[in-house]
Amino acid sequence: MLQKLNRLRRTIKDKVTRLSKTAESYEPPATPEESEIILNQKLLNVLELIAHMKKLLADYLYLPESANLEESLEIIYTIEEEIEDLQVKFKILLNKHSKPPNAENVQMTVHKPKLKIPDLPLLEFSCNYEQSELFKTQFMSIIGINEILNDTKKLCYLKAALKDDAKLIESTQDTFQSLL
C-alpha cells in the first residue's frame, strides 16, 4: 500500500513540475480570450491537484503506525506548498493576460451592508401558556423597545427564541407584529 501511495505521490509531483514549467515559460496566445481559457484550464488542473493531495494525505494517515511516514509526509507538505504557489502564479497570469474589463461588460453590483444583530441575551419560548406572558414581557423589555432594531431584526430575534411546538407556528408570512 505504501508503494502505491508513493507512486501516486510521484505522479502528482510530476504534474506539479510540468505545470510549474508551463507557468514559468507562459507565452500568451494572440487574444486575451484564448489566454483566459488556457489559464483557467491550468488553474482547474491545479485545483484538481489540491484535491488529489488531500486524498493522498488522508490515505497516508490511514496507514498503520508501524509505517515510517515522516519523510513521505514532509514531501507531501512540500508538494502542497508548491501547488499553492502554482495556484497563485496562474491567478496572477490570468489577471495579467485576460481581457481587461470595460464599462460595457462590467456588472454593477450594489453591496449592501451585512446585517449584524447585536448580542443580546435571548429568551426561549416553547408554547407553554403559563410562561407566555412572562416571555412576552421580558422579550418586549429587551428587544421590543430597542430603537436600534427594526421590525425585521426583531422578527429574527423572535423566531430564534421560538422552540419546540412554538417553532411549528411560524410561517414565511410572519411579521414581528403578527407573532406578538
GROMACS .gro file of N, CA and C in nm:
model
  540
    1MET      N    1   0.083  -0.119   0.000
    1MET     CA    2   0.000   0.000   0.000
    1MET      C    3   0.087   0.126   0.000
    2LEU      N    4   0.195   0.124   0.078
    2LEU     CA    5   0.285   0.238   0.086
    2LEU      C    6   0.350   0.264  -0.050
    3GLN      N    7   0.387   0.157  -0.120
    3GLN     CA    8   0.449   0.174  -0.252
    3GLN      C    9   0.351   0.238  -0.350
    4LYS      N   10   0.227   0.195  -0.343
    4LYS     CA   11   0.124   0.251  -0.431
    4LYS      C   12   0.106   0.400  -0.403
    5LEU      N   13   0.102   0.438  -0.277
    5LEU     CA   14   0.087   0.578  -0.241
    5LEU      C   15   0.209   0.660  -0.283
    6ASN      N   16   0.327   0.601  -0.270
    6ASN     CA   17   0.449   0.671  -0.312
    6ASN      C   18   0.451   0.694  -0.463
    7ARG      N   19   0.404   0.594  -0.540
    7ARG     CA   20   0.395   0.611  -0.685
    7ARG      C   21   0.297   0.721  -0.721
    8LEU      N   22   0.183   0.722  -0.653
    8LEU     CA   23   0.082   0.826  -0.677
    8LEU      C   24   0.139   0.964  -0.642
    9ARG      N   25   0.214   0.970  -0.534
    9ARG     CA   26   0.276   1.096  -0.492
    9ARG      C   27   0.375   1.144  -0.599
   10ARG      N   28   0.454   1.051  -0.654
   10ARG     CA   29   0.549   1.089  -0.759
   10ARG      C   30   0.476   1.137  -0.884
   11THR      N   31   0.365   1.073  -0.916
   11THR     CA   32   0.286   1.116  -1.032
   11THR      C   33   0.235   1.258  -1.013
   12ILE      N   34   0.184   1.286  -0.895
   12ILE     CA   35   0.135   1.420  -0.865
   12ILE      C   36   0.250   1.520  -0.871
   13LYS      N   37   0.363   1.483  -0.817
   13LYS     CA   38   0.482   1.571  -0.819
   13LYS      C   39   0.523   1.601  -0.962
   14ASP      N   40   0.516   1.501  -1.051
   14ASP     CA   41   0.549   1.523  -1.192
   14ASP      C   42   0.453   1.622  -1.256
   15LYS      N   43   0.324   1.609  -1.224
   15LYS     CA   44   0.225   1.703  -1.278
   15LYS      C   45   0.252   1.845  -1.227
   16VAL      N   46   0.289   1.856  -1.101
   16VAL     CA   47   0.322   1.987  -1.043
   16VAL      C   48   0.442   2.046  -1.116
   17THR      N   49   0.542   1.965  -1.141
   17THR     CA   50   0.662   2.012  -1.211
   17THR      C   51   0.628   2.061  -1.351
   18ARG      N   52   0.546   1.984  -1.424
   18ARG     CA   53   0.506   2.024  -1.559
   18ARG      C   54   0.427   2.155  -1.557
   19LEU      N   55   0.332   2.166  -1.463
   19LEU     CA   56   0.254   2.289  -1.455
   19LEU      C   57   0.342   2.408  -1.415
   20SER      N   58   0.438   2.384  -1.331
   20SER     CA   59   0.530   2.490  -1.290
   20SER      C   60   0.611   2.541  -1.409
   21LYS      N   61   0.660   2.448  -1.491
   21LYS     CA   62   0.734   2.487  -1.612
   21LYS      C   63   0.643   2.564  -1.706
   22THR      N   64   0.518   2.522  -1.717
   22THR     CA   65   0.422   2.593  -1.802
   22THR      C   66   0.401   2.735  -1.752
   23ALA      N   67   0.388   2.751  -1.622
   23ALA     CA   68   0.366   2.885  -1.565
   23ALA      C   69   0.488   2.975  -1.587
   24GLU      N   70   0.606   2.919  -1.571
   24GLU     CA   71   0.728   2.999  -1.585
   24GLU      C   72   0.756   3.039  -1.730
   25SER      N   73   0.721   2.953  -1.823
   25SER     CA   74   0.751   2.982  -1.964
   25SER      C   75   0.625   3.021  -2.042
   26TYR      N   76   0.524   3.071  -1.975
   26TYR     CA   77   0.397   3.100  -2.040
   26TYR      C   78   0.412   3.215  -2.140
   27GLU      N   79   0.370   3.187  -2.261
   27GLU     CA   80   0.364   3.288  -2.366
   27GLU      C   81   0.218   3.304  -2.403
   28PRO      N   82   0.162   3.422  -2.386
   28PRO     CA   83   0.019   3.439  -2.414
   28PRO      C   84  -0.012   3.422  -2.563
   29PRO      N   85  -0.126   3.363  -2.594
   29PRO     CA   86  -0.168   3.349  -2.734
   29PRO      C   87  -0.210   3.485  -2.791
   30ALA      N   88  -0.262   3.481  -2.912
   30ALA     CA   89  -0.293   3.605  -2.984
   30ALA      C   90  -0.399   3.690  -2.916
   31THR      N   91  -0.499   3.627  -2.857
   31THR     CA   92  -0.608   3.706  -2.799
   31THR      C   93  -0.618   3.684  -2.648
   32PRO      N   94  -0.666   3.785  -2.578
   32PRO     CA   95  -0.687   3.770  -2.433
   32PRO      C   96  -0.789   3.662  -2.399
   33GLU      N   97  -0.886   3.642  -2.488
   33GLU     CA   98  -0.988   3.540  -2.462
   33GLU      C   99  -0.925   3.401  -2.460
   34GLU      N  100  -0.836   3.375  -2.557
   34GLU     CA  101  -0.767   3.245  -2.561
   34GLU      C  102  -0.681   3.227  -2.436
   35SER      N  103  -0.613   3.333  -2.400
   35SER     CA  104  -0.528   3.328  -2.281
   35SER      C  105  -0.610   3.297  -2.157
   36GLU      N  106  -0.725   3.359  -2.147
   36GLU     CA  107  -0.812   3.336  -2.031
   36GLU      C  108  -0.859   3.191  -2.025
   37ILE      N  109  -0.895   3.135  -2.140
   37ILE     CA  110  -0.940   2.995  -2.144
   37ILE      C  111  -0.826   2.901  -2.102
   38ILE      N  112  -0.709   2.923  -2.159
   38ILE     CA  113  -0.594   2.836  -2.128
   38ILE      C  114  -0.559   2.844  -1.980
   39LEU      N  115  -0.550   2.965  -1.928
   39LEU     CA  116  -0.510   2.983  -1.788
   39LEU      C  117  -0.617   2.931  -1.692
   40ASN      N  118  -0.743   2.947  -1.728
   40ASN     CA  119  -0.849   2.891  -1.643
   40ASN      C  120  -0.840   2.739  -1.637
   41GLN      N  121  -0.807   2.678  -1.751
   41GLN     CA  122  -0.792   2.532  -1.753
   41GLN      C  123  -0.673   2.489  -1.667
   42LYS      N  124  -0.565   2.561  -1.676
   42LYS     CA  125  -0.447   2.529  -1.593
   42LYS      C  126  -0.481   2.546  -1.445
   43LEU      N  127  -0.558   2.649  -1.414
   43LEU     CA  128  -0.599   2.672  -1.275
   43LEU      C  129  -0.690   2.560  -1.226
   44LEU      N  130  -0.777   2.510  -1.314
   44LEU     CA  131  -0.861   2.395  -1.278
   44LEU      C  132  -0.774   2.272  -1.251
   45ASN      N  133  -0.671   2.254  -1.332
   45ASN     CA  134  -0.578   2.142  -1.309
   45ASN      C  135  -0.511   2.154  -1.172
   46VAL      N  136  -0.475   2.275  -1.134
   46VAL     CA  137  -0.413   2.297  -1.003
   46VAL      C  138  -0.513   2.262  -0.892
   47LEU      N  139  -0.637   2.303  -0.909
   47LEU     CA  140  -0.740   2.273  -0.809
   47LEU      C  141  -0.762   2.122  -0.797
   48GLU      N  142  -0.755   2.052  -0.909
   48GLU     CA  143  -0.766   1.905  -0.905
   48GLU      C  144  -0.648   1.844  -0.830
   49LEU      N  145  -0.530   1.900  -0.851
   49LEU     CA  146  -0.413   1.851  -0.779
   49LEU      C  147  -0.428   1.872  -0.628
   50ILE      N  148  -0.487   1.982  -0.590
   50ILE     CA  149  -0.511   2.007  -0.447
   50ILE      C  150  -0.601   1.899  -0.390
   51ALA      N  151  -0.707   1.865  -0.464
   51ALA     CA  152  -0.799   1.760  -0.419
   51ALA      C  153  -0.727   1.625  -0.410
   52HIS      N  154  -0.644   1.595  -0.510
   52HIS     CA  155  -0.569   1.468  -0.508
   52HIS      C  156  -0.473   1.463  -0.389
   53MET      N  157  -0.411   1.575  -0.359
   53MET     CA  158  -0.317   1.579  -0.246
   53MET      C  159  -0.388   1.558  -0.113
   54LYS      N  160  -0.507   1.615  -0.100
   54LYS     CA  161  -0.583   1.595   0.024
   54LYS      C  162  -0.617   1.448   0.042
   55LYS      N  163  -0.659   1.384  -0.068
   55LYS     CA  164  -0.693   1.242  -0.061
   55LYS      C  165  -0.568   1.159  -0.032
   56LEU      N  166  -0.459   1.194  -0.098
   56LEU     CA  167  -0.334   1.122  -0.076
   56LEU      C  168  -0.288   1.134   0.069
   57LEU      N  169  -0.295   1.253   0.124
   57LEU     CA  170  -0.256   1.273   0.263
   57LEU      C  171  -0.344   1.190   0.356
   58ALA      N  172  -0.473   1.188   0.328
   58ALA     CA  173  -0.564   1.108   0.411
   58ALA      C  174  -0.529   0.959   0.401
   59ASP      N  175  -0.496   0.913   0.280
   59ASP     CA  176  -0.457   0.773   0.263
   59ASP      C  177  -0.329   0.740   0.339
   60TYR      N  178  -0.233   0.831   0.335
   60TYR     CA  179  -0.109   0.810   0.412
   60TYR      C  180  -0.139   0.801   0.561
   61LEU      N  181  -0.228   0.887   0.608
   61LEU     CA  182  -0.257   0.891   0.751
   61LEU      C  183  -0.334   0.768   0.798
   62TYR      N  184  -0.396   0.695   0.705
   62TYR     CA  185  -0.468   0.572   0.742
   62TYR      C  186  -0.376   0.450   0.746
   63LEU      N  187  -0.252   0.468   0.706
   63LEU     CA  188  -0.157   0.356   0.713
   63LEU      C  189  -0.129   0.323   0.859
   64PRO      N  190  -0.090   0.199   0.885
   64PRO     CA  191  -0.059   0.161   1.024
   64PRO      C  192   0.055   0.246   1.080
   65GLU      N  193   0.056   0.260   1.210
   65GLU     CA  194   0.158   0.342   1.275
   65GLU      C  195   0.298   0.286   1.258
   66SER      N  196   0.308   0.159   1.226
   66SER     CA  197   0.441   0.098   1.208
   66SER      C  198   0.511   0.151   1.083
   67ALA      N  199   0.435   0.205   0.988
   67ALA     CA  200   0.495   0.259   0.866
   67ALA      C  201   0.566   0.390   0.899
   68ASN      N  202   0.687   0.405   0.850
   68ASN     CA  203   0.763   0.528   0.873
   68ASN      C  204   0.718   0.632   0.771
   69LEU      N  205   0.643   0.731   0.818
   69LEU     CA  206   0.582   0.827   0.727
   69LEU      C  207   0.645   0.965   0.731
   70GLU      N  208   0.743   0.985   0.817
   70GLU     CA  209   0.798   1.119   0.833
   70GLU      C  210   0.848   1.177   0.701
   71GLU      N  211   0.927   1.101   0.629
   71GLU     CA  212   0.982   1.150   0.503
   71GLU      C  213   0.871   1.173   0.401
   72SER      N  214   0.779   1.078   0.392
   72SER     CA  215   0.669   1.089   0.296
   72SER      C  216   0.582   1.210   0.326
   73LEU      N  217   0.550   1.231   0.452
   73LEU     CA  218   0.466   1.345   0.489
   73LEU      C  219   0.537   1.477   0.463
   74GLU      N  220   0.666   1.480   0.487
   74GLU     CA  221   0.744   1.602   0.460
   74GLU      C  222   0.739   1.634   0.310
   75ILE      N  223   0.752   1.532   0.227
   75ILE     CA  224   0.746   1.552   0.082
   75ILE      C  225   0.607   1.599   0.042
   76ILE      N  226   0.504   1.541   0.101
   76ILE     CA  227   0.367   1.582   0.070
   76ILE      C  228   0.345   1.728   0.106
   77TYR      N  229   0.391   1.770   0.222
   77TYR     CA  230   0.373   1.909   0.263
   77TYR      C  231   0.448   2.004   0.169
   78THR      N  232   0.564   1.961   0.123
   78THR     CA  233   0.639   2.042   0.027
   78THR      C  234   0.563   2.054  -0.105
   79ILE      N  235   0.508   1.943  -0.151
   79ILE     CA  236   0.430   1.944  -0.275
   79ILE      C  237   0.307   2.033  -0.259
   80GLU      N  238   0.241   2.026  -0.144
   80GLU     CA  239   0.124   2.111  -0.121
   80GLU      C  240   0.161   2.259  -0.130
   81GLU      N  241   0.277   2.296  -0.076
   81GLU     CA  242   0.323   2.435  -0.085
   81GLU      C  243   0.350   2.473  -0.230
   82GLU      N  244   0.409   2.382  -0.306
   82GLU     CA  245   0.435   2.408  -0.447
   82GLU      C  246   0.304   2.427  -0.523
   83ILE      N  247   0.204   2.348  -0.489
   83ILE     CA  248   0.074   2.360  -0.556
   83ILE      C  249   0.010   2.494  -0.522
   84GLU      N  250   0.020   2.536  -0.397
   84GLU     CA  251  -0.034   2.667  -0.359
   84GLU      C  252   0.037   2.778  -0.436
   85ASP      N  253   0.168   2.767  -0.449
   85ASP     CA  254   0.244   2.867  -0.526
   85ASP      C  255   0.199   2.868  -0.672
   86LEU      N  256   0.176   2.749  -0.726
   86LEU     CA  257   0.127   2.738  -0.864
   86LEU      C  258  -0.008   2.806  -0.880
   87GLN      N  259  -0.095   2.784  -0.784
   87GLN     CA  260  -0.227   2.845  -0.789
   87GLN      C  261  -0.214   2.998  -0.794
   88VAL      N  262  -0.128   3.051  -0.712
   88VAL     CA  263  -0.105   3.196  -0.711
   88VAL      C  264  -0.048   3.242  -0.845
   89LYS      N  265   0.051   3.169  -0.898
   89LYS     CA  266   0.112   3.206  -1.025
   89LYS      C  267   0.008   3.211  -1.137
   90PHE      N  268  -0.078   3.109  -1.143
   90PHE     CA  269  -0.178   3.107  -1.250
   90PHE      C  270  -0.283   3.216  -1.232
   91LYS      N  271  -0.317   3.248  -1.109
   91LYS     CA  272  -0.411   3.358  -1.087
   91LYS      C  273  -0.349   3.491  -1.130
   92ILE      N  274  -0.222   3.509  -1.100
   92ILE     CA  275  -0.153   3.632  -1.142
   92ILE      C  276  -0.147   3.639  -1.294
   93LEU      N  277  -0.110   3.528  -1.358
   93LEU     CA  278  -0.106   3.524  -1.504
   93LEU      C  279  -0.244   3.551  -1.563
   94LEU      N  280  -0.346   3.495  -1.502
   94LEU     CA  281  -0.482   3.515  -1.550
   94LEU      C  282  -0.520   3.662  -1.543
   95ASN      N  283  -0.488   3.726  -1.433
   95ASN     CA  284  -0.519   3.869  -1.420
   95ASN      C  285  -0.437   3.953  -1.518
   96LYS      N  286  -0.315   3.912  -1.542
   96LYS     CA  287  -0.225   3.987  -1.629
   96LYS      C  288  -0.263   3.974  -1.777
   97HIS      N  289  -0.304   3.854  -1.819
   97HIS     CA  290  -0.324   3.828  -1.961
   97HIS      C  291  -0.470   3.816  -2.004
   98SER      N  292  -0.563   3.831  -1.913
   98SER     CA  293  -0.703   3.821  -1.955
   98SER      C  294  -0.751   3.957  -2.004
   99LYS      N  295  -0.865   3.956  -2.069
   99LYS     CA  296  -0.921   4.077  -2.127
   99LYS      C  297  -0.958   4.175  -2.016
  100PRO      N  298  -0.909   4.297  -2.024
  100PRO     CA  299  -0.944   4.394  -1.920
  100PRO      C  300  -1.092   4.432  -1.930
  101PRO      N  301  -1.158   4.444  -1.817
  101PRO     CA  302  -1.300   4.479  -1.822
  101PRO      C  303  -1.318   4.624  -1.868
  102ASN      N  304  -1.423   4.645  -1.946
  102ASN     CA  305  -1.456   4.782  -1.983
  102ASN      C  306  -1.593   4.816  -1.926
  103ALA      N  307  -1.636   4.934  -1.947
  103ALA     CA  308  -1.761   4.980  -1.886
  103ALA      C  309  -1.881   4.903  -1.937
  104GLU      N  310  -1.871   4.844  -2.056
  104GLU     CA  311  -1.986   4.773  -2.112
  104GLU      C  312  -2.006   4.635  -2.051
  105ASN      N  313  -1.897   4.566  -2.016
  105ASN     CA  314  -1.914   4.429  -1.968
  105ASN      C  315  -1.894   4.413  -1.818
  106VAL      N  316  -1.882   4.522  -1.745
  106VAL     CA  317  -1.870   4.514  -1.600
  106VAL      C  318  -2.009   4.521  -1.540
  107GLN      N  319  -2.042   4.423  -1.462
  107GLN     CA  320  -2.173   4.423  -1.398
  107GLN      C  321  -2.167   4.511  -1.275
  108MET      N  322  -2.268   4.591  -1.262
  108MET     CA  323  -2.277   4.677  -1.145
  108MET      C  324  -2.336   4.596  -1.030
  109THR      N  325  -2.268   4.596  -0.920
  109THR     CA  326  -2.320   4.528  -0.803
  109THR      C  327  -2.331   4.628  -0.690
  110VAL      N  328  -2.440   4.617  -0.622
  110VAL     CA  329  -2.462   4.703  -0.507
  110VAL      C  330  -2.434   4.619  -0.384
  111HIS      N  331  -2.340   4.663  -0.306
  111HIS     CA  332  -2.304   4.590  -0.185
  111HIS      C  333  -2.384   4.645  -0.069
  112LYS      N  334  -2.471   4.563  -0.019
  112LYS     CA  335  -2.549   4.602   0.098
  112LYS      C  336  -2.468   4.567   0.222
  113PRO      N  337  -2.476   4.651   0.321
  113PRO     CA  338  -2.404   4.617   0.444
  113PRO      C  339  -2.461   4.491   0.506
  114LYS      N  340  -2.374   4.412   0.561
  114LYS     CA  341  -2.420   4.288   0.624
  114LYS      C  342  -2.493   4.321   0.753
  115LEU      N  343  -2.598   4.248   0.775
  115LEU     CA  344  -2.680   4.268   0.894
  115LEU      C  345  -2.608   4.209   1.014
  116LYS      N  346  -2.573   4.292   1.106
  116LYS     CA  347  -2.509   4.247   1.230
  116LYS      C  348  -2.604   4.276   1.343
  117ILE      N  349  -2.659   4.173   1.398
  117ILE     CA  350  -2.751   4.188   1.510
  117ILE      C  351  -2.668   4.189   1.637
  118PRO      N  352  -2.690   4.289   1.723
  118PRO     CA  353  -2.610   4.294   1.846
  118PRO      C  354  -2.637   4.174   1.936
  119ASP      N  355  -2.537   4.136   2.011
  119ASP     CA  356  -2.550   4.024   2.103
  119ASP      C  357  -2.637   4.065   2.221
  120LEU      N  358  -2.752   4.006   2.228
  120LEU     CA  359  -2.843   4.030   2.339
  120LEU      C  360  -2.881   3.896   2.398
  121PRO      N  361  -2.908   3.891   2.527
  121PRO     CA  362  -2.948   3.763   2.586
  121PRO      C  363  -3.082   3.719   2.527
  122LEU      N  364  -3.085   3.600   2.471
  122LEU     CA  365  -3.209   3.551   2.409
  122LEU      C  366  -3.288   3.465   2.507
  123LEU      N  367  -3.416   3.487   2.502
  123LEU     CA  368  -3.508   3.407   2.582
  123LEU      C  369  -3.553   3.290   2.496
  124GLU      N  370  -3.617   3.194   2.557
  124GLU     CA  371  -3.672   3.082   2.481
  124GLU      C  372  -3.818   3.066   2.518
  125PHE      N  373  -3.900   3.039   2.414
  125PHE     CA  374  -4.042   3.017   2.436
  125PHE      C  375  -4.082   2.890   2.365
  126SER      N  376  -4.146   2.798   2.437
  126SER     CA  377  -4.182   2.670   2.377
  126SER      C  378  -4.331   2.640   2.393
  127CYS      N  379  -4.416   2.740   2.372
  127CYS     CA  380  -4.562   2.725   2.372
  127CYS      C  381  -4.619   2.688   2.509
  128ASN      N  382  -4.551   2.717   2.615
  128ASN     CA  383  -4.603   2.693   2.749
  128ASN      C  384  -4.689   2.814   2.785
  129TYR      N  385  -4.821   2.792   2.798
  129TYR     CA  386  -4.915   2.902   2.818
  129TYR      C  387  -4.884   2.981   2.944
  130GLU      N  388  -4.843   2.915   3.050
  130GLU     CA  389  -4.815   2.984   3.175
  130GLU      C  390  -4.697   3.081   3.159
  131GLN      N  391  -4.606   3.048   3.073
  131GLN     CA  392  -4.487   3.132   3.055
  131GLN      C  393  -4.504   3.236   2.944
  132SER      N  394  -4.614   3.232   2.871
  132SER     CA  395  -4.628   3.319   2.754
  132SER      C  396  -4.627   3.466   2.791
  133GLU      N  397  -4.698   3.507   2.897
  133GLU     CA  398  -4.700   3.647   2.935
  133GLU      C  399  -4.563   3.692   2.987
  134LEU      N  400  -4.499   3.605   3.065
  134LEU     CA  401  -4.366   3.637   3.116
  134LEU      C  402  -4.267   3.652   3.000
  135PHE      N  403  -4.274   3.558   2.903
  135PHE     CA  404  -4.187   3.566   2.786
  135PHE      C  405  -4.211   3.696   2.710
  136LYS      N  406  -4.339   3.728   2.685
  136LYS     CA  407  -4.371   3.849   2.608
  136LYS      C  408  -4.320   3.973   2.680
  137THR      N  409  -4.338   3.979   2.811
  137THR     CA  410  -4.294   4.095   2.888
  137THR      C  411  -4.142   4.109   2.881
  138GLN      N  412  -4.072   3.998   2.904
  138GLN     CA  413  -3.926   4.003   2.901
  138GLN      C  414  -3.875   4.034   2.760
  139PHE      N  415  -3.937   3.973   2.659
  139PHE     CA  416  -3.894   3.994   2.522
  139PHE      C  417  -3.912   4.141   2.482
  140MET      N  418  -4.028   4.197   2.515
  140MET     CA  419  -4.055   4.336   2.479
  140MET      C  420  -3.961   4.431   2.554
  141SER      N  421  -3.925   4.397   2.677
  141SER     CA  422  -3.837   4.486   2.753
  141SER      C  423  -3.693   4.481   2.701
  142ILE      N  424  -3.654   4.370   2.641
  142ILE     CA  425  -3.517   4.360   2.589
  142ILE      C  426  -3.511   4.396   2.440
  143ILE      N  427  -3.598   4.338   2.361
  143ILE     CA  428  -3.592   4.353   2.215
  143ILE      C  429  -3.694   4.454   2.164
  144GLY      N  430  -3.817   4.441   2.208
  144GLY     CA  431  -3.927   4.520   2.154
  144GLY      C  432  -3.908   4.670   2.163
  145ILE      N  433  -3.849   4.717   2.271
  145ILE     CA  434  -3.834   4.862   2.288
  145ILE      C  435  -3.700   4.913   2.236
  146ASN      N  436  -3.618   4.824   2.186
  146ASN     CA  437  -3.487   4.862   2.135
  146ASN      C  438  -3.505   4.938   2.004
  147GLU      N  439  -3.477   5.067   2.006
  147GLU     CA  440  -3.499   5.152   1.889
  147GLU      C  441  -3.396   5.130   1.778
  148ILE      N  442  -3.285   5.069   1.812
  148ILE     CA  443  -3.182   5.042   1.712
  148ILE      C  444  -3.229   4.934   1.615
  149LEU      N  445  -3.311   4.841   1.663
  149LEU     CA  446  -3.357   4.729   1.582
  149LEU      C  447  -3.484   4.766   1.507
  150ASN      N  448  -3.488   4.732   1.376
  150ASN     CA  449  -3.613   4.748   1.302
  150ASN      C  450  -3.697   4.622   1.321
  151ASP      N  451  -3.817   4.620   1.263
  151ASP     CA  452  -3.907   4.506   1.283
  151ASP      C  453  -3.851   4.376   1.226
  152THR      N  454  -3.774   4.383   1.119
  152THR     CA  455  -3.715   4.263   1.060
  152THR      C  456  -3.615   4.200   1.157
  153LYS      N  457  -3.531   4.283   1.218
  153LYS     CA  458  -3.433   4.231   1.314
  153LYS      C  459  -3.503   4.177   1.438
  154LYS      N  460  -3.608   4.246   1.480
  154LYS     CA  461  -3.683   4.199   1.596
  154LYS      C  462  -3.748   4.064   1.565
  155LEU      N  463  -3.797   4.050   1.441
  155LEU     CA  464  -3.857   3.922   1.399
  155LEU      C  465  -3.752   3.811   1.402
  156CYS      N  466  -3.630   3.841   1.360
  156CYS     CA  467  -3.522   3.741   1.366
  156CYS      C  468  -3.498   3.695   1.509
  157TYR      N  469  -3.494   3.789   1.601
  157TYR     CA  470  -3.476   3.754   1.741
  157TYR      C  471  -3.592   3.669   1.791
  158LEU      N  472  -3.713   3.709   1.753
  158LEU     CA  473  -3.832   3.637   1.800
  158LEU      C  474  -3.833   3.495   1.746
  159LYS      N  475  -3.804   3.478   1.617
  159LYS     CA  476  -3.802   3.344   1.559
  159LYS      C  477  -3.693   3.258   1.623
  160ALA      N  478  -3.581   3.321   1.657
  160ALA     CA  479  -3.473   3.246   1.722
  160ALA      C  480  -3.512   3.202   1.862
  161ALA      N  481  -3.603   3.276   1.924
  161ALA     CA  482  -3.644   3.243   2.061
  161ALA      C  483  -3.748   3.132   2.065
  162LEU      N  484  -3.814   3.105   1.952
  162LEU     CA  485  -3.918   3.002   1.950
  162LEU      C  486  -3.854   2.864   1.949
  163LYS      N  487  -3.903   2.777   2.035
  163LYS     CA  488  -3.851   2.641   2.046
  163LYS      C  489  -3.967   2.542   2.044
  164ASP      N  490  -3.937   2.417   2.015
  164ASP     CA  491  -4.031   2.305   2.020
  164ASP      C  492  -4.159   2.337   1.944
  165ASP      N  493  -4.276   2.326   2.011
  165ASP     CA  494  -4.406   2.345   1.945
  165ASP      C  495  -4.423   2.488   1.895
  166ALA      N  496  -4.367   2.583   1.963
  166ALA     CA  497  -4.380   2.723   1.920
  166ALA      C  498  -4.313   2.745   1.785
  167LYS      N  499  -4.211   2.668   1.754
  167LYS     CA  500  -4.141   2.680   1.626
  167LYS      C  501  -4.233   2.638   1.510
  168LEU      N  502  -4.328   2.550   1.539
  168LEU     CA  503  -4.417   2.498   1.435
  168LEU      C  504  -4.516   2.602   1.386
  169ILE      N  505  -4.542   2.706   1.465
  169ILE     CA  506  -4.644   2.803   1.425
  169ILE      C  507  -4.589   2.912   1.334
  170GLU      N  508  -4.459   2.919   1.312
  170GLU     CA  509  -4.407   3.025   1.227
  170GLU      C  510  -4.431   2.995   1.080
  171SER      N  511  -4.439   3.101   1.001
  171SER     CA  512  -4.457   3.087   0.857
  171SER      C  513  -4.373   3.193   0.787
  172THR      N  514  -4.369   3.186   0.656
  172THR     CA  515  -4.292   3.285   0.581
  172THR      C  516  -4.363   3.419   0.575
  173GLN      N  517  -4.490   3.421   0.607
  173GLN     CA  518  -4.569   3.544   0.603
  173GLN      C  519  -4.563   3.622   0.733
  174ASP      N  520  -4.493   3.569   0.833
  174ASP     CA  521  -4.490   3.632   0.964
  174ASP      C  522  -4.426   3.770   0.960
  175THR      N  523  -4.479   3.857   1.044
  175THR     CA  524  -4.415   3.985   1.072
  175THR      C  525  -4.394   3.990   1.222
  176PHE      N  526  -4.316   4.084   1.266
  176PHE     CA  527  -4.291   4.096   1.409
  176PHE      C  528  -4.422   4.121   1.484
  177GLN      N  529  -4.505   4.208   1.431
  177GLN     CA  530  -4.631   4.242   1.498
  177GLN      C  531  -4.728   4.124   1.499
  178SER      N  532  -4.730   4.043   1.392
  178SER     CA  533  -4.826   3.932   1.386
  178SER      C  534  -4.792   3.821   1.485
  179LEU      N  535  -4.664   3.804   1.516
  179LEU     CA  536  -4.626   3.698   1.609
  179LEU      C  537  -4.643   3.738   1.755
  180LEU      N  538  -4.651   3.866   1.783
  180LEU     CA  539  -4.672   3.908   1.921
  180LEU      C  540  -4.817   3.900   1.949
   0.00000   0.00000   0.00000
